[in-house]
mmCIF file of N, CA, C and O and ligand atoms in Angstrom:
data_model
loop_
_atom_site.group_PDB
_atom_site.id
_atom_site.type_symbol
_atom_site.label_atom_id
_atom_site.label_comp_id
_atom_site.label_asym_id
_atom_site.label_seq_id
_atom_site.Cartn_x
_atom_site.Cartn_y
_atom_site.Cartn_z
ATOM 1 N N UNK A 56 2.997 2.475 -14.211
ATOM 2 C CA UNK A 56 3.662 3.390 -13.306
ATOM 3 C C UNK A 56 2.927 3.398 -11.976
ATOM 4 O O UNK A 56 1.727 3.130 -12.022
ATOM 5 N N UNK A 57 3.403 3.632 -10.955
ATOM 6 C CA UNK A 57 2.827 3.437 -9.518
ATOM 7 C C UNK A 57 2.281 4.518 -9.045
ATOM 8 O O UNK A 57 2.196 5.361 -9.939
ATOM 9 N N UNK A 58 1.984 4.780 -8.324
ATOM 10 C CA UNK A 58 1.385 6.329 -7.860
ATOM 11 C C UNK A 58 0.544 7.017 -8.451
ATOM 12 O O UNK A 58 0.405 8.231 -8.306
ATOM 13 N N UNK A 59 -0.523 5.825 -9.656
ATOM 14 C CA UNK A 59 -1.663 6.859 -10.239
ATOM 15 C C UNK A 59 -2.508 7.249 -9.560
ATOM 16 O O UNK A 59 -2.729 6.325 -8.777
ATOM 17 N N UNK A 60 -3.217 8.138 -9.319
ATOM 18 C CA UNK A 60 -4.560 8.684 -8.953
ATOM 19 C C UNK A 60 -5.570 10.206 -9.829
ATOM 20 O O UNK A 60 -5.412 11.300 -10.371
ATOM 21 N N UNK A 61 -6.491 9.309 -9.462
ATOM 22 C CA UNK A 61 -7.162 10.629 -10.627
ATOM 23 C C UNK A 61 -8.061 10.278 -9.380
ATOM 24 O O UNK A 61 -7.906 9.280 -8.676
ATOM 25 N N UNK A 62 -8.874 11.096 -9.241
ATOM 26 C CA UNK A 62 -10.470 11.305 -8.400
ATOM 27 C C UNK A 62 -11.437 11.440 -9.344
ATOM 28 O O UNK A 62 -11.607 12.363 -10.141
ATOM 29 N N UNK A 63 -12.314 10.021 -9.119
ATOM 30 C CA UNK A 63 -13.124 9.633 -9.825
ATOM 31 C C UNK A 63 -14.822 9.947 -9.027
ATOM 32 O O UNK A 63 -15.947 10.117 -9.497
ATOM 33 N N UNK A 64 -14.321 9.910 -7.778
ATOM 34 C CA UNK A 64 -16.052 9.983 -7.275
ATOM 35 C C UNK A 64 -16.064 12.022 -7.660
ATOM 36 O O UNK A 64 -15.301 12.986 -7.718
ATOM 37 N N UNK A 65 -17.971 11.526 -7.875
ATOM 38 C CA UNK A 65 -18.380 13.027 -8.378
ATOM 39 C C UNK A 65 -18.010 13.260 -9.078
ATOM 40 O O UNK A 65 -18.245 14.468 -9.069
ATOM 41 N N UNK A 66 -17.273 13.002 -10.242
ATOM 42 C CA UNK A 66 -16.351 13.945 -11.396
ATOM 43 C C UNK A 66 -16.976 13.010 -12.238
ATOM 44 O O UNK A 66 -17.046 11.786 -12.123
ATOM 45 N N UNK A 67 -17.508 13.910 -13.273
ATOM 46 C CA UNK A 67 -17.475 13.757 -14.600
ATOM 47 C C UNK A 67 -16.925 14.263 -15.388
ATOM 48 O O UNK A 67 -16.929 15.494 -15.384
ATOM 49 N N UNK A 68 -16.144 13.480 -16.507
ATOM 50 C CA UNK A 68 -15.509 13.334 -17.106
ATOM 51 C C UNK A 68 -15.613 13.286 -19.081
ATOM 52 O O UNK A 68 -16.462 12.452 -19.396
ATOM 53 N N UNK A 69 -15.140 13.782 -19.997
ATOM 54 C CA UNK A 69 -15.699 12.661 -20.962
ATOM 55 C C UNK A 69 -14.973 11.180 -21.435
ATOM 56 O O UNK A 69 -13.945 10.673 -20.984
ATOM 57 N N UNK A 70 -15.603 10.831 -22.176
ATOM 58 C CA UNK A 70 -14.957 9.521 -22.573
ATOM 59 C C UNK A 70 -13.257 9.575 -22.807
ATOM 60 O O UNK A 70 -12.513 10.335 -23.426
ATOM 61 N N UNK A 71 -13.099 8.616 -22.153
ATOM 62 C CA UNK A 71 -11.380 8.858 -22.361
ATOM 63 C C UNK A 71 -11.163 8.357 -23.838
ATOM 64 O O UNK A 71 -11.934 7.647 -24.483
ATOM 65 N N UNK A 72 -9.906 8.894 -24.252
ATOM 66 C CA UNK A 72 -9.252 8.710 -25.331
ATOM 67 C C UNK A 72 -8.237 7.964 -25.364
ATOM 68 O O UNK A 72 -7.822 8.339 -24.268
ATOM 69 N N UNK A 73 -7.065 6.821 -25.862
ATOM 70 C CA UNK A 73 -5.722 6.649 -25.978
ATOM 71 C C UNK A 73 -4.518 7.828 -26.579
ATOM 72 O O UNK A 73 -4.484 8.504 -27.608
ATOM 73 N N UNK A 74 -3.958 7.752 -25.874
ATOM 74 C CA UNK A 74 -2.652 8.430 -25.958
ATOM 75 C C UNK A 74 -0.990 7.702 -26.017
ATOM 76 O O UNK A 74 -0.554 7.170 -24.996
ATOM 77 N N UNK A 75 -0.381 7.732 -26.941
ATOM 78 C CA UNK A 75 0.925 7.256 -26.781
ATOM 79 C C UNK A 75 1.661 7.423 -25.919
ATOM 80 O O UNK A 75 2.162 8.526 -26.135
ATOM 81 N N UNK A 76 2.181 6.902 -24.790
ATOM 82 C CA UNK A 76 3.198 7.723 -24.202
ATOM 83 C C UNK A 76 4.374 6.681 -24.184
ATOM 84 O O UNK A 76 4.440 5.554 -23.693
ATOM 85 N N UNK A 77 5.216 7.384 -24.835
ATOM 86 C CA UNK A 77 6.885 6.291 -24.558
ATOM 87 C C UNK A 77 6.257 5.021 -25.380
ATOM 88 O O UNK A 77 6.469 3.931 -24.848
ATOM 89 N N UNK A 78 5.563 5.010 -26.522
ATOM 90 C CA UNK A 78 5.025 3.841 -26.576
ATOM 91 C C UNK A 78 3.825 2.797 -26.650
ATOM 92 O O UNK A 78 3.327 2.111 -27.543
ATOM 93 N N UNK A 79 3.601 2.992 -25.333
ATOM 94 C CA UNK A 79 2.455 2.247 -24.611
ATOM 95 C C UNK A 79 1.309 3.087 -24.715
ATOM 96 O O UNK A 79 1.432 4.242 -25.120
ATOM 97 N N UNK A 80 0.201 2.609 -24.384
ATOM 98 C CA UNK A 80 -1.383 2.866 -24.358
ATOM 99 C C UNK A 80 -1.319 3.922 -23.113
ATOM 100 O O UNK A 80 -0.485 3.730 -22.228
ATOM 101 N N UNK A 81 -2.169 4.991 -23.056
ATOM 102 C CA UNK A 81 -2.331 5.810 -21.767
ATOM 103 C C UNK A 81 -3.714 5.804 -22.318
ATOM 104 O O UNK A 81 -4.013 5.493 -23.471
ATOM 105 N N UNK A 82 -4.623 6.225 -21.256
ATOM 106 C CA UNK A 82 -5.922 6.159 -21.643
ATOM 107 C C UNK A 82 -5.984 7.996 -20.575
ATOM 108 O O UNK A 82 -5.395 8.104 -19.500
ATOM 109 N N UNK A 83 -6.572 8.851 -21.036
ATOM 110 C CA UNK A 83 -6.664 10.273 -20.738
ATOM 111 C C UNK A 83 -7.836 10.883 -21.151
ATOM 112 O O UNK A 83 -8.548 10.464 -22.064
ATOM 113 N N UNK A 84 -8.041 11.886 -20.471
ATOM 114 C CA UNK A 84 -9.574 12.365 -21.004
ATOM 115 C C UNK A 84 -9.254 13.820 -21.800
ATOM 116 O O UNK A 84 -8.562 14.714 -21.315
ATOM 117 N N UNK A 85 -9.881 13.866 -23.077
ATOM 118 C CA UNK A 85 -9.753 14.695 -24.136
ATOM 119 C C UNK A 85 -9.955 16.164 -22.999
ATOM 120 O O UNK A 85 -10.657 16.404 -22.016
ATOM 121 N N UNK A 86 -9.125 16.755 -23.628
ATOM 122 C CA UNK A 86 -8.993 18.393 -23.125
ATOM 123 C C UNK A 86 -8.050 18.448 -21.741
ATOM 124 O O UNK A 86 -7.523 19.556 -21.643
ATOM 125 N N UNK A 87 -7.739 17.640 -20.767
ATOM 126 C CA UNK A 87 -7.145 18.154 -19.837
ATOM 127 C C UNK A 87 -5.219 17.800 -20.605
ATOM 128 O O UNK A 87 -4.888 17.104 -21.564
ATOM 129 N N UNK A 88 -4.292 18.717 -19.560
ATOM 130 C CA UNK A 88 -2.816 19.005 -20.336
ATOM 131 C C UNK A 88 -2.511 17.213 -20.224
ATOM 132 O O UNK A 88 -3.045 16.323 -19.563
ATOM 133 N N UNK A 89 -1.497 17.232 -21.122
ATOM 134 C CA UNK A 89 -0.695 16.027 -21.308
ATOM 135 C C UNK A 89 -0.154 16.198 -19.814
ATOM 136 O O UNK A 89 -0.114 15.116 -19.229
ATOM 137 N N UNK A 90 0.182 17.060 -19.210
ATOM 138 C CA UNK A 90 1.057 16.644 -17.733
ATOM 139 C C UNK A 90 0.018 15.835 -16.783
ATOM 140 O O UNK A 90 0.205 14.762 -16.210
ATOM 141 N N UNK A 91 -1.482 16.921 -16.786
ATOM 142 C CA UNK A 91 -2.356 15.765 -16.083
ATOM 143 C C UNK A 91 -2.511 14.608 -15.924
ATOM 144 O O UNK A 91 -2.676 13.911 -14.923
ATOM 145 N N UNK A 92 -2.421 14.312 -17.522
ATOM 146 C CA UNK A 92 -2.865 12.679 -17.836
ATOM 147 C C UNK A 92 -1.808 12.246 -16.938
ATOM 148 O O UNK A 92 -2.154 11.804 -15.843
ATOM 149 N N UNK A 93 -0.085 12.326 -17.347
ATOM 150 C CA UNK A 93 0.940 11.771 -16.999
ATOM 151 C C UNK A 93 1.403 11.679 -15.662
ATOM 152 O O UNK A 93 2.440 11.058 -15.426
ATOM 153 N N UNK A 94 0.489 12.451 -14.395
ATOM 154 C CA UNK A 94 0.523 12.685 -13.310
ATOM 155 C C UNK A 94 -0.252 11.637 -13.094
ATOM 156 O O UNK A 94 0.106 10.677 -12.412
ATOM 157 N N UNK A 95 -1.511 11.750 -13.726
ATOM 158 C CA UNK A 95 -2.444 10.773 -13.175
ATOM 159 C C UNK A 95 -2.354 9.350 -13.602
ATOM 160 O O UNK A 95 -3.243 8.504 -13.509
ATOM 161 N N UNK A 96 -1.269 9.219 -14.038
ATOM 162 C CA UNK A 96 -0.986 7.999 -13.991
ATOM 163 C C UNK A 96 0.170 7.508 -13.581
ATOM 164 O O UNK A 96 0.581 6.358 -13.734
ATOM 165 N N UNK A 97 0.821 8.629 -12.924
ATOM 166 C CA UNK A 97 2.033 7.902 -11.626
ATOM 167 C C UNK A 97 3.667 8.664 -12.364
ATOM 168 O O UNK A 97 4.828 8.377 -12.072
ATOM 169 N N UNK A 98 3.205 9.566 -13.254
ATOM 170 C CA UNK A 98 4.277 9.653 -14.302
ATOM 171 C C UNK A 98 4.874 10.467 -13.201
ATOM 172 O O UNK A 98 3.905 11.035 -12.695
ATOM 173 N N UNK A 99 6.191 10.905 -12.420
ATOM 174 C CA UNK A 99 7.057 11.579 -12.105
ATOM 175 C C UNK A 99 8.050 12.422 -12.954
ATOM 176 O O UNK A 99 7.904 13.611 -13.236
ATOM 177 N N UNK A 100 8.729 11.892 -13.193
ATOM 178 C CA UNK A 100 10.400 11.771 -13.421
ATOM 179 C C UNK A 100 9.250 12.326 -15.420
ATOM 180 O O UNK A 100 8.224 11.863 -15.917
ATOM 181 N N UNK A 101 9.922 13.103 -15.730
ATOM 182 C CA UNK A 101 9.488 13.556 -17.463
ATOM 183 C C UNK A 101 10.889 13.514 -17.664
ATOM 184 O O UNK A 101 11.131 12.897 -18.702
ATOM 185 N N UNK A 102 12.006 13.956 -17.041
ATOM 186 C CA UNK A 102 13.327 14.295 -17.987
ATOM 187 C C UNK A 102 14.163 14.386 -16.860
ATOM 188 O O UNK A 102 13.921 14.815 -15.732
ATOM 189 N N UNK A 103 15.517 13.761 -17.505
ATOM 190 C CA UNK A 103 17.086 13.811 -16.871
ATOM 191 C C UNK A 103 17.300 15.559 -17.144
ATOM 192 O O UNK A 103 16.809 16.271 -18.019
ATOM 193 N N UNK A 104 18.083 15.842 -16.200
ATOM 194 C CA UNK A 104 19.153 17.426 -16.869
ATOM 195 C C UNK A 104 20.093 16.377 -17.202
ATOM 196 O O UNK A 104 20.058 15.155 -17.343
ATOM 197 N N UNK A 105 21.214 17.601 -17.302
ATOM 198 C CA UNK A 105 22.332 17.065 -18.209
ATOM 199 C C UNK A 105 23.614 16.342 -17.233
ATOM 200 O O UNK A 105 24.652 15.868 -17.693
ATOM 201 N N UNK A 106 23.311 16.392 -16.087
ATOM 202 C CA UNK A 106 23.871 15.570 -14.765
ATOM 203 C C UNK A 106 23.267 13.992 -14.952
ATOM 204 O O UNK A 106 24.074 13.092 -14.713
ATOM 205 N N UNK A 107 21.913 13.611 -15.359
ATOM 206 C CA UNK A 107 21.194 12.496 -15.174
ATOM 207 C C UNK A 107 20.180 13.163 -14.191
ATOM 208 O O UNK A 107 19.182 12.454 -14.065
ATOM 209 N N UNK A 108 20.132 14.356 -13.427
ATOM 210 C CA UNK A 108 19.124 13.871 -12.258
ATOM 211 C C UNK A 108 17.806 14.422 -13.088
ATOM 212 O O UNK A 108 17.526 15.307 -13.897
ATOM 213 N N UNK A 109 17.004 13.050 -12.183
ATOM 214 C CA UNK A 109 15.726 13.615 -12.450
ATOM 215 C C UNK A 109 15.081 14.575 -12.234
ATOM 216 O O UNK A 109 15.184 15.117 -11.134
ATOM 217 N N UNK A 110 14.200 15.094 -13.231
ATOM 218 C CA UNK A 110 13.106 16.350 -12.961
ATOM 219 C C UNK A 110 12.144 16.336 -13.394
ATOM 220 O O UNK A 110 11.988 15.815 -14.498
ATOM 221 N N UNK A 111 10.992 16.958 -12.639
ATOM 222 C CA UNK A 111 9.488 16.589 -13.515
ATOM 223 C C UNK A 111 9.009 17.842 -13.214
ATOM 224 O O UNK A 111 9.855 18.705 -12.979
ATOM 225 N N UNK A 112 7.252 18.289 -13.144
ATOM 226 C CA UNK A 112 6.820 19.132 -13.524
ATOM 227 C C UNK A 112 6.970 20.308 -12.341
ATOM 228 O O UNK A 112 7.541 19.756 -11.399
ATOM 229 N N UNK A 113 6.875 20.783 -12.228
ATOM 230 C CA UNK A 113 7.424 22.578 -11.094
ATOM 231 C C UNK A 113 5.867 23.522 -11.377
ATOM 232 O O UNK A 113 5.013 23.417 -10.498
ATOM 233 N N UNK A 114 5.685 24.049 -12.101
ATOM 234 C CA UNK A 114 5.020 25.240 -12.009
ATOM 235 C C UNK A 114 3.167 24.955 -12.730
ATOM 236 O O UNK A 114 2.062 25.282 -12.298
ATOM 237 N N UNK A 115 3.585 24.261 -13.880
ATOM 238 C CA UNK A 115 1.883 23.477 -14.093
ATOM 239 C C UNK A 115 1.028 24.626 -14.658
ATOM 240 O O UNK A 115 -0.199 24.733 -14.649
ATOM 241 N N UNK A 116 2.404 25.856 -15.385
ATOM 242 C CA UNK A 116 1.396 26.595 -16.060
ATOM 243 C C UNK A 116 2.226 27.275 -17.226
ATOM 244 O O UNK A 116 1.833 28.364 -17.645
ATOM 245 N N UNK A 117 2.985 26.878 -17.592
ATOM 246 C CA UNK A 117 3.708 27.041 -18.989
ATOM 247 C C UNK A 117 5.083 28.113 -18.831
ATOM 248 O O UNK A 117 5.373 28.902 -19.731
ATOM 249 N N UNK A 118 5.892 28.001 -17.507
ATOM 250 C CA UNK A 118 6.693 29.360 -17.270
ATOM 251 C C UNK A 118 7.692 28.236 -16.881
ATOM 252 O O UNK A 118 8.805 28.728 -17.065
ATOM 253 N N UNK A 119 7.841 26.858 -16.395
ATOM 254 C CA UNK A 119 9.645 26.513 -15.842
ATOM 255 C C UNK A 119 9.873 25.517 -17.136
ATOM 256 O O UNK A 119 10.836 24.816 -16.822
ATOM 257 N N UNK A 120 9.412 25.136 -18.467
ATOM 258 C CA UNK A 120 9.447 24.231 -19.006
ATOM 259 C C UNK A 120 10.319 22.910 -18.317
ATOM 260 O O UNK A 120 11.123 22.202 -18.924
ATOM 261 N N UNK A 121 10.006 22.817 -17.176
ATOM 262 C CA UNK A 121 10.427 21.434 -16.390
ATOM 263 C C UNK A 121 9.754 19.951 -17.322
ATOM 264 O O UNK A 121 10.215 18.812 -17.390
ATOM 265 N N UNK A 122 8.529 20.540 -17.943
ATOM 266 C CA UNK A 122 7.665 19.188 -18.585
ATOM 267 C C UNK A 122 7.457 19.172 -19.575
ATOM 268 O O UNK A 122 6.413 18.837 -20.133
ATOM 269 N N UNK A 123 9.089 19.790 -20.307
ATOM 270 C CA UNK A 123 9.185 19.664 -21.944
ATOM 271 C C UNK A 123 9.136 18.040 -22.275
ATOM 272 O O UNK A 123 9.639 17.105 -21.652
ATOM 273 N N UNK A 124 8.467 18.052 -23.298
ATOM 274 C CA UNK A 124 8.167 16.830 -23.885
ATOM 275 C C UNK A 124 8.221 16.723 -25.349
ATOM 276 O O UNK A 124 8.300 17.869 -25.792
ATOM 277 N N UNK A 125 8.214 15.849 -26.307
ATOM 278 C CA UNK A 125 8.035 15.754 -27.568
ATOM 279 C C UNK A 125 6.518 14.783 -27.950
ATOM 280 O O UNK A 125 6.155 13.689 -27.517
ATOM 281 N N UNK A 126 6.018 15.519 -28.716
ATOM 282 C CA UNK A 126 4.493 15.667 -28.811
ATOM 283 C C UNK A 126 4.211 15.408 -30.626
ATOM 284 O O UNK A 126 4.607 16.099 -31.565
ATOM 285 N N UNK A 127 3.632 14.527 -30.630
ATOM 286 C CA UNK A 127 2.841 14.696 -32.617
ATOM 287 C C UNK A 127 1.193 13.999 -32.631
ATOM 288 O O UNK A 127 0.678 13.001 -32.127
ATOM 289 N N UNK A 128 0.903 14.691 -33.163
ATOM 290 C CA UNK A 128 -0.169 14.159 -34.015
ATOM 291 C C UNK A 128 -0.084 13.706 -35.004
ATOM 292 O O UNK A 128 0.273 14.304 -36.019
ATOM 293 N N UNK A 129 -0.650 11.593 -34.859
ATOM 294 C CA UNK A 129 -0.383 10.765 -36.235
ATOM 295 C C UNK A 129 0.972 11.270 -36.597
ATOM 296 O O UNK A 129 1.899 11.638 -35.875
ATOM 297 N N UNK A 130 0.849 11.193 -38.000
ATOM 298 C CA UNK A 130 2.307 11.075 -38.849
ATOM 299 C C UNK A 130 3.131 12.540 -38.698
ATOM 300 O O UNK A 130 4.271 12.620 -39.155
ATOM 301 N N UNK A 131 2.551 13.599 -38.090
ATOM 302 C CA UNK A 131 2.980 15.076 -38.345
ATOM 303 C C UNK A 131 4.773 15.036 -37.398
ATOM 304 O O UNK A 131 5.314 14.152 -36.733
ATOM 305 N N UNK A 132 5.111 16.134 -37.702
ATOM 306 C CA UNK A 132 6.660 15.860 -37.214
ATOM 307 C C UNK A 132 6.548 15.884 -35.818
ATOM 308 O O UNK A 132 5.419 16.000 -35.342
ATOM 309 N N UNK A 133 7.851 15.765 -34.823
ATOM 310 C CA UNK A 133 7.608 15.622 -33.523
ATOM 311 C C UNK A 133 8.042 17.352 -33.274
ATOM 312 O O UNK A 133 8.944 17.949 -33.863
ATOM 313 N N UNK A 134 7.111 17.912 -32.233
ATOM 314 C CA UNK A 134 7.756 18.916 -31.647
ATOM 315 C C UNK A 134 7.801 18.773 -30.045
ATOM 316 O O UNK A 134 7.390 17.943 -29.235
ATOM 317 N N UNK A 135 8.599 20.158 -29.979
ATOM 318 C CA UNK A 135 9.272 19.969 -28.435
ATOM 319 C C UNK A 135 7.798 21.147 -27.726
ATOM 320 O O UNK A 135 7.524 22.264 -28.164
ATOM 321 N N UNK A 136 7.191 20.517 -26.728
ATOM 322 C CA UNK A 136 6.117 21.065 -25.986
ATOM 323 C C UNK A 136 6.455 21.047 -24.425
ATOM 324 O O UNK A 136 7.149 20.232 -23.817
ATOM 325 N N UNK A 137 5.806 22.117 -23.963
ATOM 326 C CA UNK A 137 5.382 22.258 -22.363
ATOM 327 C C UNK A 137 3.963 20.970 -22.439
ATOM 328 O O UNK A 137 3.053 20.971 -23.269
ATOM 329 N N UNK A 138 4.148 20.062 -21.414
ATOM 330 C CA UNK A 138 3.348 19.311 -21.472
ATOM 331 C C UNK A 138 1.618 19.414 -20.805
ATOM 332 O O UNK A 138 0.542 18.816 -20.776
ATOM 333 N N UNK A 139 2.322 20.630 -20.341
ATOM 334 C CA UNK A 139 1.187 21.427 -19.132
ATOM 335 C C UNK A 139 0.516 22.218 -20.047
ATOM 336 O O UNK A 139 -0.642 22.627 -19.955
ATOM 337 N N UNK A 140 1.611 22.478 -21.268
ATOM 338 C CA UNK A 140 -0.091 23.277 -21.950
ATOM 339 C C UNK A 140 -0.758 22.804 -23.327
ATOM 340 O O UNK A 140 -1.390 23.537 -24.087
ATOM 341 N N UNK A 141 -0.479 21.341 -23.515
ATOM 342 C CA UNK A 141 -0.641 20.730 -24.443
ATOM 343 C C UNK A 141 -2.087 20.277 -24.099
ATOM 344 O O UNK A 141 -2.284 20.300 -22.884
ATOM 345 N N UNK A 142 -3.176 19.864 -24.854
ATOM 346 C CA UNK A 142 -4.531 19.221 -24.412
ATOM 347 C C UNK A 142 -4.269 18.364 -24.964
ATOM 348 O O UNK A 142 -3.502 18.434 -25.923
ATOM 349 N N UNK A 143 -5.075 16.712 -24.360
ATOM 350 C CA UNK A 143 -5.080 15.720 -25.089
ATOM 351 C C UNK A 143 -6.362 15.599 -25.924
ATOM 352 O O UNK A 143 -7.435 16.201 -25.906
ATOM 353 N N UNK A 144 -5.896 14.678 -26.604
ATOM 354 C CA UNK A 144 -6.845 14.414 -27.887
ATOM 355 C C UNK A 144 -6.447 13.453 -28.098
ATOM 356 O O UNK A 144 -5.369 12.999 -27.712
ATOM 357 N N UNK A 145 -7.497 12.791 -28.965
ATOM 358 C CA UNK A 145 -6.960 10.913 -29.677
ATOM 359 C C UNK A 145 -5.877 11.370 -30.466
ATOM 360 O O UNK A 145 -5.570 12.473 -30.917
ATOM 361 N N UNK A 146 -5.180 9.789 -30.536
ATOM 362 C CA UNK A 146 -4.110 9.804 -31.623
ATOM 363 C C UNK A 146 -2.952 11.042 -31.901
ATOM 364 O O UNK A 146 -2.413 11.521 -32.899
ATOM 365 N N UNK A 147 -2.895 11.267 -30.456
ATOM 366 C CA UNK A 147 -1.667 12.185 -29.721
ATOM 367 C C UNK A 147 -0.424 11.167 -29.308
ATOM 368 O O UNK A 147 -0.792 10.404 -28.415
ATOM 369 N N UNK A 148 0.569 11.012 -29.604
ATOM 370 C CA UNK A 148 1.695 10.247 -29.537
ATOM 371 C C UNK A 148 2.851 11.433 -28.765
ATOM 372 O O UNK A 148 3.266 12.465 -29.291
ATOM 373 N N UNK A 149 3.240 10.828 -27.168
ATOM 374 C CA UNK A 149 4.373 11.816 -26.570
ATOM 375 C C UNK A 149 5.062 10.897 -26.278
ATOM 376 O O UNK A 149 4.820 9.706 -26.079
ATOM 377 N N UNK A 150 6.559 11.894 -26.237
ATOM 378 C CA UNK A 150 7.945 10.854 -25.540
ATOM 379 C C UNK A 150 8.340 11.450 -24.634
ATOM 380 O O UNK A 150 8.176 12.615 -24.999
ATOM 381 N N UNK A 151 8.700 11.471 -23.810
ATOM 382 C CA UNK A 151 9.654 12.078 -22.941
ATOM 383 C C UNK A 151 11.122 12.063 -22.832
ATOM 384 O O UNK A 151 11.898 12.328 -21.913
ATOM 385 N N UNK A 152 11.298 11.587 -24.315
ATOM 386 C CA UNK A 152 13.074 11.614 -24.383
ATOM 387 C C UNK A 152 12.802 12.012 -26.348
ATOM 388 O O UNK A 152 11.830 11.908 -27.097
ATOM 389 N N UNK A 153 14.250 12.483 -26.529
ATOM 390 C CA UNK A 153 14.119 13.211 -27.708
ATOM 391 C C UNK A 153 14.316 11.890 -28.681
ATOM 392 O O UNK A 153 15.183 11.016 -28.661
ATOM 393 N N UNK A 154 12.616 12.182 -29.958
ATOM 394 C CA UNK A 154 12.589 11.474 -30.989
ATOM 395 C C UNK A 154 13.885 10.111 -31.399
ATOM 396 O O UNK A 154 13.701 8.895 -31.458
ATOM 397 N N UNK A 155 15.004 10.805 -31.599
ATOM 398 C CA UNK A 155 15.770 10.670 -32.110
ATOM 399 C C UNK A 155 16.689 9.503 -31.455
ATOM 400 O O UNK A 155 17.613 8.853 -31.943
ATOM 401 N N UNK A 156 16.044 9.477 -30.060
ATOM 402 C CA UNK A 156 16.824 8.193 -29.437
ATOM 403 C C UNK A 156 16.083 7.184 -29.381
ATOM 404 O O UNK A 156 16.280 6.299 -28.547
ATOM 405 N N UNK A 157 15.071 7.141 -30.286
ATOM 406 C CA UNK A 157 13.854 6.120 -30.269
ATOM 407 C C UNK A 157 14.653 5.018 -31.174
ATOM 408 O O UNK A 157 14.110 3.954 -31.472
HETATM 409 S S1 FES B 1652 5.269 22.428 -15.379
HETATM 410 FE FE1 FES B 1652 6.313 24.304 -15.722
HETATM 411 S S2 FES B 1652 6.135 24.663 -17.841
HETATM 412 FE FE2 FES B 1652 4.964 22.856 -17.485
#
């Protein structure tokens, strides 16, 4: 995705973790929200409304669910999350489109 940036000078960090997203490898640092990671790596666009248009995150503190997402740990079922108040952790698997169209 284009438009990543994280600020790396001065910041420490801990060891990043992998994260699923849509799939693919995201590499994220344990404890900050799933929206962070997905910002900081160029993620925009989280979800169509029901027009098609795109929308992504608004408020960045758990009140417009603009950055509902579907979220599991390993094999556990998928649920529907604010992505802003989710923390990452290893072996966190997210979609941004519902399970079911996978
Ligand atoms: S950005 Fe508004 S609920 Fe997450």
């Amino acid at each position: 995705m284009s438009g990543a940036r994280r600020i790396e000078e001065g910041v420490r960090r801990p060891d990043r973790v992998t994260l699923r997203l849509d799939g693919a490898d995201l590499a994220a640092c344990p404890g900050e929200s799933v929206l962070a990671a997905l910002v900081a790596s160029g993620a925009r666009r989280l979800r169509d409304d029901r027009e098609g248009t795109a929308r992504g995150a608004f408020c960045n503190m758990g009140t417009c669910s603009e950055c509902t997402v579907w979220v599991r740990k390993g094999a556990a079922a998928w649920v529907r999350r604010r992505a802003c108040l989710v923390p990452v952790e290893a072996d966190l698997c997210v979609l941004t489109h519902a399970p079911e169209a996978t």
